[in-house]
PDB file of C-alpha atoms in Angstrom:
ATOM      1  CA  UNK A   5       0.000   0.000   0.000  1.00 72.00           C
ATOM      2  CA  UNK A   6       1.621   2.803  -0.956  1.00 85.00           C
ATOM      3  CA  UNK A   7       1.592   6.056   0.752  1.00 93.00           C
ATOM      4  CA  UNK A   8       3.682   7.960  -1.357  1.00 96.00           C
ATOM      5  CA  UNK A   9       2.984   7.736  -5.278  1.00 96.00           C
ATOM      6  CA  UNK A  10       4.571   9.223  -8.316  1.00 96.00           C
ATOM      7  CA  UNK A  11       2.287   7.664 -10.885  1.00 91.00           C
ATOM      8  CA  UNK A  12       3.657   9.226 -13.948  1.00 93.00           C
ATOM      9  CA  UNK A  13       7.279   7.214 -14.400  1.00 93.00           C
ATOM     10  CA  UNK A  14       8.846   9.327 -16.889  1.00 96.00           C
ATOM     11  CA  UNK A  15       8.755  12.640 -18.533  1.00 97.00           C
ATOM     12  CA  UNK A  16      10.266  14.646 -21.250  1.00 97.00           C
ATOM     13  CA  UNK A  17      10.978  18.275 -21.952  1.00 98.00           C
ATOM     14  CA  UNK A  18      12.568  20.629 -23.785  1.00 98.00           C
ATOM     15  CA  UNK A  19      15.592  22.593 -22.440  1.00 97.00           C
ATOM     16  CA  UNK A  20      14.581  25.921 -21.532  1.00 97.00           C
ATOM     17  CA  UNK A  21      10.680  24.654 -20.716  1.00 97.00           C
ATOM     18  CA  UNK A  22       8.897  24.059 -17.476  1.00 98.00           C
ATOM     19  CA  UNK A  23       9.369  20.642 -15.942  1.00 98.00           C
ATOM     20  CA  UNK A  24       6.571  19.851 -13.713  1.00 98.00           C
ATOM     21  CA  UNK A  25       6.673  16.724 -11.766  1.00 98.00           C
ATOM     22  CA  UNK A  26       3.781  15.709  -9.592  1.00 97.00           C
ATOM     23  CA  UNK A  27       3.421  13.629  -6.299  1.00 98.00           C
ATOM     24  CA  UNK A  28       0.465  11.946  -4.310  1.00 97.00           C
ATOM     25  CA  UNK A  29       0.045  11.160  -0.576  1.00 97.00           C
ATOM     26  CA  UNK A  30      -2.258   9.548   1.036  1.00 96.00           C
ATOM     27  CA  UNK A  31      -1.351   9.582   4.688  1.00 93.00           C
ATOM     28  CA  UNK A  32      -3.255  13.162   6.596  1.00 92.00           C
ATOM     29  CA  UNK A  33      -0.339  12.656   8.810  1.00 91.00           C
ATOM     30  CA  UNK A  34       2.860  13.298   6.868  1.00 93.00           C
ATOM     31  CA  UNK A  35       3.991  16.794   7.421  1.00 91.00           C
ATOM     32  CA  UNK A  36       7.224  17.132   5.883  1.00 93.00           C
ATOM     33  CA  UNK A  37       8.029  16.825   2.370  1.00 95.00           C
ATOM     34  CA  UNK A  38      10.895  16.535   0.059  1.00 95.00           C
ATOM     35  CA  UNK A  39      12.144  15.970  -3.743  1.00 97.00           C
ATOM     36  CA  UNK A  40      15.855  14.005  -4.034  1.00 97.00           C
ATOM     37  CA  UNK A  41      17.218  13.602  -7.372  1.00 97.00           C
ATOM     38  CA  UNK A  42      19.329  10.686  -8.497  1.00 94.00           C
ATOM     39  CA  UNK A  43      21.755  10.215 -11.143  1.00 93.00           C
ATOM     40  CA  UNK A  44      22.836   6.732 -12.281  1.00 88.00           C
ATOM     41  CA  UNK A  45      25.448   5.233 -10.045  1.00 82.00           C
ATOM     42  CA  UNK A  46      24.702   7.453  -7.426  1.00 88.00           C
ATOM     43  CA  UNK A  47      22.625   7.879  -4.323  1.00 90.00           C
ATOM     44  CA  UNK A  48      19.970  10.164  -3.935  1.00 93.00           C
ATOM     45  CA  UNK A  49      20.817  14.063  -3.388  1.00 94.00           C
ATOM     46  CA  UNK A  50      18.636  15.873  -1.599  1.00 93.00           C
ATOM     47  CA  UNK A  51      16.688  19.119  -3.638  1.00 96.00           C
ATOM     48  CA  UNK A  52      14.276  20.765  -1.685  1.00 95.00           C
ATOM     49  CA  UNK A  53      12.051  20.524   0.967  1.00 94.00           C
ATOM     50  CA  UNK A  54       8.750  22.068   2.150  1.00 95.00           C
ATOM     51  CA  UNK A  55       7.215  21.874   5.886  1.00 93.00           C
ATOM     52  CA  UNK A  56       3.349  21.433   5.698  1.00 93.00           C
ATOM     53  CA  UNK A  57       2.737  24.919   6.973  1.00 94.00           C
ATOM     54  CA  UNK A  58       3.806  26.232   3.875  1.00 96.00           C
ATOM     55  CA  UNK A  59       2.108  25.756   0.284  1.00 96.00           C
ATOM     56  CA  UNK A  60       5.095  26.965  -1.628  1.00 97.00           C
ATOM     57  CA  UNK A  61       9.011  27.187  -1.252  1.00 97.00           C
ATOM     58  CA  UNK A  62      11.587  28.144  -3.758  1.00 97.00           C
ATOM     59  CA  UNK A  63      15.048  27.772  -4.636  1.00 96.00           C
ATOM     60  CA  UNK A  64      16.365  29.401  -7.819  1.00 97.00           C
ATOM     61  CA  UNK A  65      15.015  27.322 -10.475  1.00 98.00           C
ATOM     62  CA  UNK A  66      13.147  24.915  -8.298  1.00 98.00           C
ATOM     63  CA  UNK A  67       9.783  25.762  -6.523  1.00 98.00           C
ATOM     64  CA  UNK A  68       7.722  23.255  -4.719  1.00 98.00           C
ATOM     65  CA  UNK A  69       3.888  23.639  -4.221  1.00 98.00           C
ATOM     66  CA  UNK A  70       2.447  21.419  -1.670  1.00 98.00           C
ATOM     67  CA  UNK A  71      -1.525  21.392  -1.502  1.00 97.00           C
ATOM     68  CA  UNK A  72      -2.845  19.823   1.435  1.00 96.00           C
ATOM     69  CA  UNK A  73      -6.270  19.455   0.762  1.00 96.00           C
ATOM     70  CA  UNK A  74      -5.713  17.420  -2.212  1.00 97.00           C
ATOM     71  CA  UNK A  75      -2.828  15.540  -0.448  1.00 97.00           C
ATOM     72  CA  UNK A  76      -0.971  16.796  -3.219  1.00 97.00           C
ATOM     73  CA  UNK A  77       2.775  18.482  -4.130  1.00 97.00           C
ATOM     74  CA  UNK A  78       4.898  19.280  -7.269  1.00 98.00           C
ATOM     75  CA  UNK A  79       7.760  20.402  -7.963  1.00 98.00           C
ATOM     76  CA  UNK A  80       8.114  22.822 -10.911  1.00 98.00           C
ATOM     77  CA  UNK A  81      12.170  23.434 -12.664  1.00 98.00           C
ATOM     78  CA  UNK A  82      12.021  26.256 -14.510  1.00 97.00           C
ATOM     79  CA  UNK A  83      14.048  27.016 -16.947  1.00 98.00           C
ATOM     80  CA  UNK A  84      14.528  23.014 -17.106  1.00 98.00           C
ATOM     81  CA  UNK A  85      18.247  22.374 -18.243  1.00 98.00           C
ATOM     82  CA  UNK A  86      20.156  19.125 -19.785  1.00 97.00           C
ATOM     83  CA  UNK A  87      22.011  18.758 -16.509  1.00 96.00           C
ATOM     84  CA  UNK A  88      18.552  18.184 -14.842  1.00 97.00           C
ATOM     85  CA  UNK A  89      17.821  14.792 -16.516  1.00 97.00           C
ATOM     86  CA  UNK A  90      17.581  11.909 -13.412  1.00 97.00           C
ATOM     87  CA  UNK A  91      15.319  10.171 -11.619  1.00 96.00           C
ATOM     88  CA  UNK A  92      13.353  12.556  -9.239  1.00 98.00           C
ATOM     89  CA  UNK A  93      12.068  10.856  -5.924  1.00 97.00           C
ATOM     90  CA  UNK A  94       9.388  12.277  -3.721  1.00 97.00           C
ATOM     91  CA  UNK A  95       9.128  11.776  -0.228  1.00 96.00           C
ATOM     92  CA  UNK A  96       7.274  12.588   3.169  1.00 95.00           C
ATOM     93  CA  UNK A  97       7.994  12.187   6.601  1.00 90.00           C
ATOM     94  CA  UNK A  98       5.726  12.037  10.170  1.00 83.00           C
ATOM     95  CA  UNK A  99       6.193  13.515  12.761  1.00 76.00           C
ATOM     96  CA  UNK A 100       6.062  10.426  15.280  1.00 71.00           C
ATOM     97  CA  UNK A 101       7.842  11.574  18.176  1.00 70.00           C
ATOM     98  CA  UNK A 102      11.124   9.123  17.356  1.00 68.00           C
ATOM     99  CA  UNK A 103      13.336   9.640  14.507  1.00 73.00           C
ATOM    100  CA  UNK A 104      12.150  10.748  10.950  1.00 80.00           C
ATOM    101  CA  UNK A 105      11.582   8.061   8.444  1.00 87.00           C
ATOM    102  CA  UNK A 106      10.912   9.178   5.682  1.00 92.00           C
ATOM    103  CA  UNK A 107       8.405   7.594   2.994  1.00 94.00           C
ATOM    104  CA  UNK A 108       9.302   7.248  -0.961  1.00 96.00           C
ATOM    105  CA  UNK A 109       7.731   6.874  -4.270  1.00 96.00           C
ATOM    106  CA  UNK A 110       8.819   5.074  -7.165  1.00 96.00           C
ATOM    107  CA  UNK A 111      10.568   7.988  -8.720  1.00 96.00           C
ATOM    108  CA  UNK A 112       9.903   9.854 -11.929  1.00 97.00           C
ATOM    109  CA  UNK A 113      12.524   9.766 -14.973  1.00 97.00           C
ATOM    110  CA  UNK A 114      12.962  13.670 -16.347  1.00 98.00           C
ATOM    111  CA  UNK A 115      14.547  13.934 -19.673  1.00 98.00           C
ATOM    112  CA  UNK A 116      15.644  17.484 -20.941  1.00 98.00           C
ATOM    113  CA  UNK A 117      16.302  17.589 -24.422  1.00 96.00           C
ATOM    114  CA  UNK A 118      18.724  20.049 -25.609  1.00 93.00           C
TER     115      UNK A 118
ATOM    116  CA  UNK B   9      33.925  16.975   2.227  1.00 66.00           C
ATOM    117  CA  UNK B  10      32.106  15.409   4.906  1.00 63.00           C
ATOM    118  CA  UNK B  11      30.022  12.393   3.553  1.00 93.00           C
ATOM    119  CA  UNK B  12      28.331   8.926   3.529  1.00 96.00           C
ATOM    120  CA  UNK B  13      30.345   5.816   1.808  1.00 96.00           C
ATOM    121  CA  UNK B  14      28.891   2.597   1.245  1.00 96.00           C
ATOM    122  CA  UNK B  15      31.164  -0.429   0.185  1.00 91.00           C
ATOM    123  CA  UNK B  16      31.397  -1.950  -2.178  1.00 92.00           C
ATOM    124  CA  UNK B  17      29.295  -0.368  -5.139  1.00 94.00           C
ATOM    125  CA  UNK B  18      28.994  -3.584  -6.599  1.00 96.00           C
ATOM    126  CA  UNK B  19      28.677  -7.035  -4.816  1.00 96.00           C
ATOM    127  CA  UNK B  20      28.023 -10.724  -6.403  1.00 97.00           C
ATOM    128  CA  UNK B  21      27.424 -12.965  -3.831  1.00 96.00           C
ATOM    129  CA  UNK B  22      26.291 -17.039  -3.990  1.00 96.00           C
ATOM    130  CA  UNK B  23      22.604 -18.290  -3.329  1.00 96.00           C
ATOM    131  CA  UNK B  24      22.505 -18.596   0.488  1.00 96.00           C
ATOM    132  CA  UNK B  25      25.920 -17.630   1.512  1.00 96.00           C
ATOM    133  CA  UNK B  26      26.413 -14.623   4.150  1.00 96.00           C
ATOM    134  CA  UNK B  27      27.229 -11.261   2.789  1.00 97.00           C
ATOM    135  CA  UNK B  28      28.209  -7.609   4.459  1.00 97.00           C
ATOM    136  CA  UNK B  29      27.419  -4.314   3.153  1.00 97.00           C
ATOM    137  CA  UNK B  30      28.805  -1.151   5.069  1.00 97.00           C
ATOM    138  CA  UNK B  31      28.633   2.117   5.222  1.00 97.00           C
ATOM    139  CA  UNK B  32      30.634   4.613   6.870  1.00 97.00           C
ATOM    140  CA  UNK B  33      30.050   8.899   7.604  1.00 97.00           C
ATOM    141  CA  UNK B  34      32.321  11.661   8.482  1.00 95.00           C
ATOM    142  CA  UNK B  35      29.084  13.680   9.013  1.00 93.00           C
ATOM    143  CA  UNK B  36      28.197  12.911  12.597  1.00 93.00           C
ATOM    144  CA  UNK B  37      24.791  12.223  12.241  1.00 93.00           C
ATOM    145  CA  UNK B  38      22.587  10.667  14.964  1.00 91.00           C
ATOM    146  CA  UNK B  39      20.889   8.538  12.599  1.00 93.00           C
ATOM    147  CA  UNK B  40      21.581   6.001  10.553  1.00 95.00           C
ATOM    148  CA  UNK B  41      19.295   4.118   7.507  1.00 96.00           C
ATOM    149  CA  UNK B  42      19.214   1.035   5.363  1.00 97.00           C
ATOM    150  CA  UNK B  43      16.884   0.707   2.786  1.00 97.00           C
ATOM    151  CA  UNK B  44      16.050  -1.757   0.229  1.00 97.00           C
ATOM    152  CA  UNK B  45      15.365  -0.375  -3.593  1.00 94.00           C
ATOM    153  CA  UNK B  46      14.391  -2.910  -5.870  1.00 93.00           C
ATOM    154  CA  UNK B  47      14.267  -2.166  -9.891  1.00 87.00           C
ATOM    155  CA  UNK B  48      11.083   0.447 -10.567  1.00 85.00           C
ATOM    156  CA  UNK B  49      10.540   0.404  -7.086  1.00 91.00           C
ATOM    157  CA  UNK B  50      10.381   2.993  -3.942  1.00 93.00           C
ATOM    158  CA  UNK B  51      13.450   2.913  -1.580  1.00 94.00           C
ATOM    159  CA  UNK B  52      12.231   0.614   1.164  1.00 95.00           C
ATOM    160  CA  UNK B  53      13.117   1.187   4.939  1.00 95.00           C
ATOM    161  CA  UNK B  54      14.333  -1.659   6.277  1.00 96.00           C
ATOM    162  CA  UNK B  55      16.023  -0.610   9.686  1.00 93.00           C
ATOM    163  CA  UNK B  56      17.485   2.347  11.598  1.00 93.00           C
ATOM    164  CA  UNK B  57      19.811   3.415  14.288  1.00 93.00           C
ATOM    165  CA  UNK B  58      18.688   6.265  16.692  1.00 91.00           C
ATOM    166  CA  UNK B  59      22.245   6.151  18.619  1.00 91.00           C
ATOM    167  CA  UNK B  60      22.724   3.261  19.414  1.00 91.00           C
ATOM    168  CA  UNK B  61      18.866   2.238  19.290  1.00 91.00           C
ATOM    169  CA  UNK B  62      18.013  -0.163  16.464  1.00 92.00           C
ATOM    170  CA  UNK B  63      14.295   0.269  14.842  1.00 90.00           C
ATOM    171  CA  UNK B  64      13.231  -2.590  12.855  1.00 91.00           C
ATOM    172  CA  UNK B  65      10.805  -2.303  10.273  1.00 91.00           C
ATOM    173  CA  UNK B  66       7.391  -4.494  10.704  1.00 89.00           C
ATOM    174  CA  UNK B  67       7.931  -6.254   7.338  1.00 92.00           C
ATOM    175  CA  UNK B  68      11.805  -6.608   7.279  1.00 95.00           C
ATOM    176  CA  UNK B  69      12.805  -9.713   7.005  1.00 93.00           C
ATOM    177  CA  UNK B  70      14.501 -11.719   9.774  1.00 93.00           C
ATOM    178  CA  UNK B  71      17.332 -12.691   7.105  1.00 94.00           C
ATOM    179  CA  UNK B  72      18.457  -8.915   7.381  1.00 97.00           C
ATOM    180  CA  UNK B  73      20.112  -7.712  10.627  1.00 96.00           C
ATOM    181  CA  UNK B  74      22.290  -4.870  11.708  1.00 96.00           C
ATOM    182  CA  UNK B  75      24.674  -3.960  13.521  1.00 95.00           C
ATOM    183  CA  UNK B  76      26.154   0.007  14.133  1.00 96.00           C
ATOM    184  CA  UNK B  77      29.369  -0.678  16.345  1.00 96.00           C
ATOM    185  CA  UNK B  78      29.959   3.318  16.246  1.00 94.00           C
ATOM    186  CA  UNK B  79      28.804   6.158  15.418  1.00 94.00           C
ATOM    187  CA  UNK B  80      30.281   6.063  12.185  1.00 96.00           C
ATOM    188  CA  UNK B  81      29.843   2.806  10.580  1.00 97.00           C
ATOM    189  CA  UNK B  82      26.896   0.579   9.935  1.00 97.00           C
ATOM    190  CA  UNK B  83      26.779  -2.929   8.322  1.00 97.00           C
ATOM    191  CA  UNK B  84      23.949  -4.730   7.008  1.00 97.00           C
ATOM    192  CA  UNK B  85      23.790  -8.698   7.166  1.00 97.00           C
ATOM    193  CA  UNK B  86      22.233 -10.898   4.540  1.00 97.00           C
ATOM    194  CA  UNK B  87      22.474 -14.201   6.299  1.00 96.00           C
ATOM    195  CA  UNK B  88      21.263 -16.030   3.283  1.00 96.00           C
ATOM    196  CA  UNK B  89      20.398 -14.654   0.855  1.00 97.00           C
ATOM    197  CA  UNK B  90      17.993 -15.302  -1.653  1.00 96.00           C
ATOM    198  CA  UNK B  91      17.345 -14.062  -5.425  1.00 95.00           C
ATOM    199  CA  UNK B  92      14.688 -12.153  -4.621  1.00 95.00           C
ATOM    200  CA  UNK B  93      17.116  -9.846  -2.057  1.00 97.00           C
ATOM    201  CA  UNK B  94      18.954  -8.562  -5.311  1.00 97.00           C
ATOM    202  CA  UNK B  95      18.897  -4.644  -5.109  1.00 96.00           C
ATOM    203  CA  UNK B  96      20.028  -1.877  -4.280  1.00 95.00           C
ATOM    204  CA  UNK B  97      20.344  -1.229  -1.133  1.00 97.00           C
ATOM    205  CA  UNK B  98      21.020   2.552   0.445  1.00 97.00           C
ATOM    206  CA  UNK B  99      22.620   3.707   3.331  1.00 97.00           C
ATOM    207  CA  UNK B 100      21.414   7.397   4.681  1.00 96.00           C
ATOM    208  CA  UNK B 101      22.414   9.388   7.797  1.00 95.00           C
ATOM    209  CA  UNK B 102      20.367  12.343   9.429  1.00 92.00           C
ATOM    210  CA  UNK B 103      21.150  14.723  12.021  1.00 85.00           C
ATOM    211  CA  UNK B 104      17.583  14.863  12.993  1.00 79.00           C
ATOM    212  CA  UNK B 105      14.135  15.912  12.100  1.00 76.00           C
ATOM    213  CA  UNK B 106      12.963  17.945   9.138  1.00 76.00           C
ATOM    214  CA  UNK B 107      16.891  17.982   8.187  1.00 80.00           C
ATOM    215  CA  UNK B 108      16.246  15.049   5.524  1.00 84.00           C
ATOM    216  CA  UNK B 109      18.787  12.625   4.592  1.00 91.00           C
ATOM    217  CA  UNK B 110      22.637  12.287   3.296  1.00 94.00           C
ATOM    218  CA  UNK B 111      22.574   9.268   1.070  1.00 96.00           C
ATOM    219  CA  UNK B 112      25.387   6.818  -0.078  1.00 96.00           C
ATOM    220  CA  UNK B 113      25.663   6.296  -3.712  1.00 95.00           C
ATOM    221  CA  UNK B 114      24.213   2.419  -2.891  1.00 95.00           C
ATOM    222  CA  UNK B 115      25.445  -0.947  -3.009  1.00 96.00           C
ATOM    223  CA  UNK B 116      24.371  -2.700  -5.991  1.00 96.00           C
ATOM    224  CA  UNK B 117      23.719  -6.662  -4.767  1.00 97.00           C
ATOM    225  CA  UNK B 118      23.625  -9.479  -7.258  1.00 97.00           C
ATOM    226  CA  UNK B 119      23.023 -13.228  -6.004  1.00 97.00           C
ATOM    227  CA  UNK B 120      23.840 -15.776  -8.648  1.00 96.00           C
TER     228      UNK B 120
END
């Protein structure tokens, strides 16, 4: 059952376009959320984050949008460059009291075409 | 440049026969992950270290195990292990809450 889900596994853009990559959660509880991006042969690195008080945080070229009522986030590169193809994981985390765990999806493969 | 190491990158091991992953930080971090990630798949948690506190996960398998002698290393046991545990598998630290993760770049397990 998963909590976290990325249901679209791959998308493509043009270099200089906006990449838009979505996320779905279904647990009311998570309130903590991030984006990691992974090249091949390498672990995750993390990208940005966004605490559920907020509905949007930025970072140069990368802005997250979290919408709680629809249990729903996305993270928006724009403009998208060549250097920002990988595999984009979402994640969420609960406060339980112990330590953070944090919650993946499958991952979403961006292509940016030159 | 303070970091997270995992060793090897790339391990064959034989049906059933006992195999060590490890990962070592320079960052200090309180906490320290394993998770599974099998092709197309979400990274799995399979354990963590609070300190010296071990958290299993529910539906980890008892053929995994752990041990974190220091604060700077952790090592994941496959006691036997089958074909089905071939994976990546991904060692994080965290200094705490809302701080997210440092990851290794993985250990890439093939059992022939």
């Amino acid at each position: 059952d998963q909590q976290v889900k990325q249901n679209s596994p791959s998308l493509s853009v043009q270099e200089g376009r906006i990449s838009i990559l979505n996320c779905d959660y279904t647990n009311s509880m998570f309130d903590y959320f991030l984006w990691y991006k992974k090249y091949p042969a390498e672990g995750p690195t993390f990208l940005i984050s966004i605490s559920s008080i907020k509905d949007k945080n930025e970072d140069g070229r990368f802005t997250v949008f979290l919408n709680k009522s629809a249990k729903h986030l996305s993270l928006h590169i724009v403009p998208s460059q060549p250097g920002d193809s990988a595999v984009y994981f979402c994640a969420a985390s609960e406060d339980t009291g112990g330590s953070e765990k944090l919650v993946f999806g499958k991952g979403m493969k961006l292509t940016v075409n030159p | 440049d303070a970091m997270v190491i995992q060793n090897p990158r790339y391990q064959v091991t034989q049906f059933g026969k006992p195999v060590t992953l490890s990962c070592s930080q320079t960052l200090n971090h309180n906490v320290m992950y394993w998770y599974q990630q099998k092709s197309s798949q979400a990274p799995k948690l399979l354990f963590h270290y609070y300190d010296k506190d071990f958290n299993n996960e529910a539906d980890t398998p008892d053929n995994f195990q752990s041990r974190r002698p220091n604060t700077s290393f952790c090592f994941l046991d496959i006691r036997s292990p089958g074909l089905g545990d071939a994976a990546m598998y991904l060692c994080a630290t965290s200094r705490g809450y809302n701080y997210g993760y440092t990851f290794g770049s993985g250990t890439r397990l093939t059992v022939v």
